């Protein structure tokens, strides 16, 4: 037993402890200090292993509050952004959520522990394949994924109570607004590339989108076509 303990602490000093439960606990303390309040969101970030959504070479940085590369020029979002977007979305108590930009799959995985049904669309097939492998390995239920241009949404499954866009567009794709349920909410980074804002859109009684600015952010671009 004592030999085992020695072994673990030796690994800790070389960084393996950086993917441990303690590392996740520290991240959650930091998120709470940065204004994240929703207990369920904090609990999901405390328990879901973000390092499994990264290449092994970057796993030791998984519980820093930063975005990190996932290959093919894309990034896994910063934990604070994932937490904040999840928190805002949950205010509306959505049952059915559509995510645009699966990437590593981390945001979809977080949502799958908070809402009944998650749909996610990714334009880069190779990233989607890896994300699906992670969903299976973690036995995450109720995530359906699709390889497509997410600017078009997922018309066959519409309407959605919430749509979360995790890549930055200059404007909100009208196809997405059209797939919102009447009391639905659309959350994502929009605006000119140098002035991206995390926006929250809801539909008024006339079906017009009303936007509220939540934060300044920096996401990879929402692009057309599939790879
Ligand atoms: N939610 C992701 C963030 C990934 S970065 C995560 O938790 O890891 C944004 C992702 O959006 C990238 O993988 C990028 O390929 C994808 N993307 C960009 N434009 C897209 C589009 N039109 N349709 C679907 N996915 C898109």
CSV table of C-alpha atoms and ligand atoms in Angstrom, one decimal:
chain,number,residue,atom,x,y,z
A,1,UNK,CA,0.0,0.0,0.0
A,2,UNK,CA,2.7,2.5,1.0
A,3,UNK,CA,4.7,1.6,-2.2
A,4,UNK,CA,1.6,2.3,-4.2
A,5,UNK,CA,1.2,5.7,-2.5
A,6,UNK,CA,4.8,6.6,-3.3
A,7,UNK,CA,4.2,5.6,-6.9
A,8,UNK,CA,1.2,7.9,-7.2
A,9,UNK,CA,2.8,10.9,-5.6
A,10,UNK,CA,5.9,10.5,-7.9
A,11,UNK,CA,3.6,10.5,-10.9
A,12,UNK,CA,1.9,13.6,-9.5
A,13,UNK,CA,5.1,15.6,-9.6
A,14,UNK,CA,5.6,14.6,-13.2
A,15,UNK,CA,2.1,15.9,-14.1
A,16,UNK,CA,-0.2,12.8,-14.2
A,17,UNK,CA,-2.1,14.3,-11.2
A,18,UNK,CA,-3.0,17.1,-13.6
A,19,UNK,CA,-5.7,14.9,-14.9
A,20,UNK,CA,-7.0,13.8,-11.5
A,21,UNK,CA,-10.2,14.6,-9.6
A,22,UNK,CA,-8.2,17.2,-7.6
A,23,UNK,CA,-7.4,19.0,-10.8
A,24,UNK,CA,-11.1,19.1,-11.7
A,25,UNK,CA,-12.0,20.2,-8.2
A,26,UNK,CA,-9.6,23.1,-8.5
A,27,UNK,CA,-11.1,24.1,-11.9
A,28,UNK,CA,-14.6,24.2,-10.4
A,29,UNK,CA,-13.4,26.5,-7.5
A,30,UNK,CA,-12.0,28.8,-10.2
A,31,UNK,CA,-15.2,28.7,-12.2
A,32,UNK,CA,-17.3,29.5,-9.1
A,33,UNK,CA,-15.0,32.5,-8.4
A,34,UNK,CA,-15.5,33.6,-12.0
A,35,UNK,CA,-19.2,33.8,-11.5
A,36,UNK,CA,-20.5,30.4,-12.6
A,37,UNK,CA,-23.4,29.6,-10.2
A,38,UNK,CA,-25.5,26.7,-11.5
A,39,UNK,CA,-24.9,23.8,-9.2
A,40,UNK,CA,-25.6,21.1,-11.8
A,41,UNK,CA,-23.3,22.7,-14.4
A,42,UNK,CA,-20.5,22.9,-11.8
A,43,UNK,CA,-21.1,19.3,-10.8
A,44,UNK,CA,-20.9,18.1,-14.5
A,45,UNK,CA,-17.6,20.0,-15.0
A,46,UNK,CA,-16.4,18.5,-11.7
A,47,UNK,CA,-17.1,15.0,-12.8
A,48,UNK,CA,-16.7,14.8,-16.6
A,49,UNK,CA,-13.1,14.0,-17.6
A,50,UNK,CA,-12.2,16.8,-20.1
A,51,UNK,CA,-8.7,15.3,-20.6
A,52,UNK,CA,-10.3,12.5,-22.5
A,53,UNK,CA,-11.5,15.0,-25.1
A,54,UNK,CA,-7.9,16.0,-25.9
A,55,UNK,CA,-4.8,14.5,-27.5
A,56,UNK,CA,-2.7,12.7,-24.8
A,57,UNK,CA,0.1,15.3,-25.3
A,58,UNK,CA,-2.2,18.1,-24.1
A,59,UNK,CA,-4.1,16.1,-21.5
A,60,UNK,CA,-2.1,17.6,-18.6
A,61,UNK,CA,-3.5,21.0,-19.5
A,62,UNK,CA,-7.1,19.9,-19.6
A,63,UNK,CA,-8.1,21.5,-16.3
A,64,UNK,CA,-6.6,24.9,-17.0
A,65,UNK,CA,-9.3,27.5,-17.9
A,66,UNK,CA,-8.1,27.8,-21.5
A,67,UNK,CA,-9.2,26.6,-25.0
A,68,UNK,CA,-6.8,24.1,-26.5
A,69,UNK,CA,-6.1,22.8,-30.1
A,70,UNK,CA,-7.9,19.6,-31.1
A,71,UNK,CA,-6.3,19.3,-34.6
A,72,UNK,CA,-7.4,20.5,-38.1
A,73,UNK,CA,-7.1,24.1,-36.9
A,74,UNK,CA,-10.0,23.7,-34.4
A,75,UNK,CA,-10.2,24.1,-30.6
A,76,UNK,CA,-12.0,22.7,-27.6
A,77,UNK,CA,-13.7,25.7,-25.9
A,78,UNK,CA,-12.5,27.2,-22.6
A,79,UNK,CA,-14.2,25.6,-19.6
A,80,UNK,CA,-15.6,29.0,-18.4
A,81,UNK,CA,-17.3,29.5,-21.8
A,82,UNK,CA,-18.7,25.9,-21.8
A,83,UNK,CA,-20.0,26.4,-18.3
A,84,UNK,CA,-21.5,29.9,-19.0
A,85,UNK,CA,-23.2,28.8,-22.2
A,86,UNK,CA,-24.6,25.7,-20.4
A,87,UNK,CA,-25.9,27.8,-17.5
A,88,UNK,CA,-27.6,30.4,-19.8
A,89,UNK,CA,-29.2,27.7,-21.8
A,90,UNK,CA,-30.5,25.8,-18.7
A,91,UNK,CA,-32.4,29.0,-17.6
A,92,UNK,CA,-35.0,28.0,-20.2
A,93,UNK,CA,-35.1,24.4,-19.1
A,94,UNK,CA,-34.8,23.0,-22.6
A,95,UNK,CA,-35.5,19.4,-23.3
A,96,UNK,CA,-34.2,19.2,-26.9
A,97,UNK,CA,-30.9,21.0,-27.7
A,98,UNK,CA,-29.1,21.4,-31.0
A,99,UNK,CA,-25.3,22.2,-31.0
A,100,UNK,CA,-23.5,23.5,-34.1
A,101,UNK,CA,-19.8,22.6,-34.1
A,102,UNK,CA,-19.2,19.2,-32.3
A,103,UNK,CA,-15.4,19.6,-32.3
A,104,UNK,CA,-14.0,17.5,-29.5
A,105,UNK,CA,-17.5,16.6,-28.3
A,106,UNK,CA,-16.9,18.1,-24.8
A,107,UNK,CA,-19.8,20.7,-24.9
A,108,UNK,CA,-22.2,18.1,-26.2
A,109,UNK,CA,-21.1,15.7,-23.5
A,110,UNK,CA,-21.6,18.3,-20.8
A,111,UNK,CA,-25.1,19.0,-22.2
A,112,UNK,CA,-26.0,15.4,-22.4
A,113,UNK,CA,-25.8,15.2,-18.6
A,114,UNK,CA,-28.1,18.2,-18.2
A,115,UNK,CA,-30.8,17.9,-20.8
A,116,UNK,CA,-32.9,15.0,-22.3
A,117,UNK,CA,-31.8,15.1,-25.9
A,118,UNK,CA,-28.7,16.6,-27.6
A,119,UNK,CA,-28.2,16.8,-31.3
A,120,UNK,CA,-24.9,18.0,-32.6
A,121,UNK,CA,-23.6,18.8,-36.1
A,122,UNK,CA,-19.9,18.9,-37.2
A,123,UNK,CA,-18.6,19.8,-40.7
A,124,UNK,CA,-15.2,18.0,-40.3
A,125,UNK,CA,-15.8,14.2,-40.5
A,126,UNK,CA,-12.5,13.3,-38.8
A,127,UNK,CA,-13.3,15.3,-35.7
A,128,UNK,CA,-16.8,13.9,-35.6
A,129,UNK,CA,-15.5,10.4,-35.7
A,130,UNK,CA,-13.2,11.0,-32.7
A,131,UNK,CA,-16.0,12.7,-30.8
A,132,UNK,CA,-18.4,9.7,-31.4
A,133,UNK,CA,-15.7,7.4,-30.1
A,134,UNK,CA,-15.5,9.5,-26.9
A,135,UNK,CA,-19.3,9.4,-26.5
A,136,UNK,CA,-19.3,5.6,-26.8
A,137,UNK,CA,-16.3,5.2,-24.4
A,138,UNK,CA,-18.0,7.4,-21.8
A,139,UNK,CA,-21.3,5.7,-22.4
A,140,UNK,CA,-23.0,9.0,-22.9
A,141,UNK,CA,-26.6,8.6,-23.8
A,142,UNK,CA,-29.0,10.7,-25.8
A,143,UNK,CA,-26.4,12.4,-28.1
A,144,UNK,CA,-27.2,12.2,-31.8
A,145,UNK,CA,-24.6,13.5,-34.2
A,146,UNK,CA,-24.5,14.4,-37.9
A,147,UNK,CA,-21.8,15.2,-40.4
A,148,UNK,CA,-23.1,18.3,-42.2
A,149,UNK,CA,-22.9,22.1,-42.6
A,150,UNK,CA,-24.5,23.1,-39.3
A,151,UNK,CA,-25.5,26.5,-40.6
A,152,UNK,CA,-28.4,24.7,-42.1
A,153,UNK,CA,-29.4,23.2,-38.7
A,154,UNK,CA,-31.1,19.8,-38.5
A,155,UNK,CA,-34.4,20.5,-40.2
A,156,UNK,CA,-35.8,16.9,-39.8
A,157,UNK,CA,-35.5,17.1,-36.1
A,158,UNK,CA,-36.7,20.7,-35.6
A,159,UNK,CA,-38.0,22.5,-33.6
A,160,UNK,CA,-35.4,22.8,-30.8
A,161,UNK,CA,-35.9,24.4,-27.4
A,162,UNK,CA,-32.3,25.7,-27.6
A,163,UNK,CA,-29.6,26.0,-30.3
A,164,UNK,CA,-26.0,26.5,-29.2
A,165,UNK,CA,-23.5,27.6,-31.9
A,166,UNK,CA,-19.9,27.0,-30.8
A,167,UNK,CA,-18.2,28.6,-33.9
A,168,UNK,CA,-18.3,32.3,-34.7
A,169,UNK,CA,-20.5,33.7,-37.5
A,170,UNK,CA,-20.7,37.2,-38.7
A,171,UNK,CA,-24.5,36.9,-38.6
A,172,UNK,CA,-27.0,34.4,-37.2
A,173,UNK,CA,-28.0,31.9,-39.9
A,174,UNK,CA,-31.7,32.4,-40.6
A,175,UNK,CA,-32.2,28.7,-41.0
A,176,UNK,CA,-31.2,28.2,-37.3
A,177,UNK,CA,-33.7,30.8,-36.1
A,178,UNK,CA,-36.4,29.1,-38.1
A,179,UNK,CA,-35.7,25.8,-36.2
A,180,UNK,CA,-36.3,27.3,-32.8
A,181,UNK,CA,-39.4,26.4,-30.8
A,182,UNK,CA,-41.6,29.5,-30.0
A,183,UNK,CA,-40.0,30.0,-26.6
A,184,UNK,CA,-36.6,28.8,-27.8
A,185,UNK,CA,-33.2,30.4,-27.3
A,186,UNK,CA,-30.2,30.6,-29.6
A,187,UNK,CA,-26.8,31.1,-28.0
A,188,UNK,CA,-23.5,31.7,-29.8
A,189,UNK,CA,-20.6,34.0,-30.8
A,190,UNK,CA,-21.5,36.5,-33.5
A,191,UNK,CA,-20.3,39.7,-35.1
A,192,UNK,CA,-17.2,40.8,-37.0
A,193,UNK,CA,-14.1,38.6,-36.4
A,194,UNK,CA,-12.3,41.2,-34.2
A,195,UNK,CA,-15.5,42.0,-32.2
A,196,UNK,CA,-17.1,38.6,-31.4
A,197,UNK,CA,-19.8,38.7,-28.8
A,198,UNK,CA,-21.5,35.8,-27.1
A,199,UNK,CA,-25.1,36.6,-27.9
A,200,UNK,CA,-28.3,35.2,-26.6
A,201,UNK,CA,-31.3,35.4,-29.0
A,202,UNK,CA,-35.0,34.8,-28.2
A,203,UNK,CA,-38.0,35.2,-30.5
A,204,UNK,CA,-40.6,37.9,-29.7
A,205,UNK,CA,-44.3,37.5,-30.2
A,206,UNK,CA,-43.9,38.5,-33.9
A,207,UNK,CA,-41.2,35.8,-34.3
A,208,UNK,CA,-38.4,38.4,-34.6
A,209,UNK,CA,-35.1,37.6,-32.9
A,210,UNK,CA,-34.1,39.8,-30.0
A,211,UNK,CA,-30.5,39.7,-29.0
A,212,UNK,CA,-28.7,40.2,-25.7
A,213,UNK,CA,-24.9,40.6,-25.4
A,214,UNK,CA,-23.4,38.4,-22.7
A,215,UNK,CA,-19.6,38.6,-23.1
A,216,UNK,CA,-16.7,39.2,-25.5
A,217,UNK,CA,-15.3,35.9,-26.7
A,218,UNK,CA,-12.9,34.3,-29.2
A,219,UNK,CA,-14.1,31.3,-31.2
A,220,UNK,CA,-12.9,29.6,-34.4
A,221,UNK,CA,-15.0,30.6,-37.4
A,222,UNK,CA,-18.3,29.1,-38.5
A,223,UNK,CA,-17.5,28.0,-42.1
A,224,UNK,CA,-19.5,26.7,-45.0
A,225,UNK,CA,-19.2,23.2,-46.7
A,226,UNK,CA,-18.1,19.9,-45.3
A,227,UNK,CA,-14.7,18.2,-45.0
B,1,LIG,N1,-18.1,22.6,-29.1
B,1,LIG,C1,-16.8,22.2,-29.4
B,1,LIG,C2,-16.0,23.4,-29.9
B,1,LIG,C3,-15.3,23.1,-31.2
B,1,LIG,S1,-14.6,24.5,-32.1
B,1,LIG,C4,-16.1,21.5,-28.3
B,1,LIG,O1,-16.6,21.4,-27.2
B,1,LIG,O2,-15.0,21.0,-28.5
B,1,LIG,C5,-15.9,24.7,-33.3
B,1,LIG,C6,-16.2,23.6,-34.2
B,1,LIG,O3,-17.2,24.0,-35.1
B,1,LIG,C7,-15.0,23.0,-35.0
B,1,LIG,O4,-14.9,21.7,-34.8
B,1,LIG,C8,-15.5,23.4,-36.5
B,1,LIG,O5,-15.1,22.4,-37.4
B,1,LIG,C9,-17.0,23.4,-36.3
B,1,LIG,N2,-17.7,24.1,-37.4
B,1,LIG,C10,-17.3,25.3,-38.0
B,1,LIG,N3,-18.2,25.7,-38.9
B,1,LIG,C11,-19.2,24.7,-38.9
B,1,LIG,C12,-20.4,24.5,-39.6
B,1,LIG,N4,-20.8,25.3,-40.6
B,1,LIG,N5,-21.1,23.4,-39.4
B,1,LIG,C13,-20.7,22.5,-38.4
B,1,LIG,N6,-19.6,22.6,-37.7
B,1,LIG,C14,-18.8,23.7,-37.9
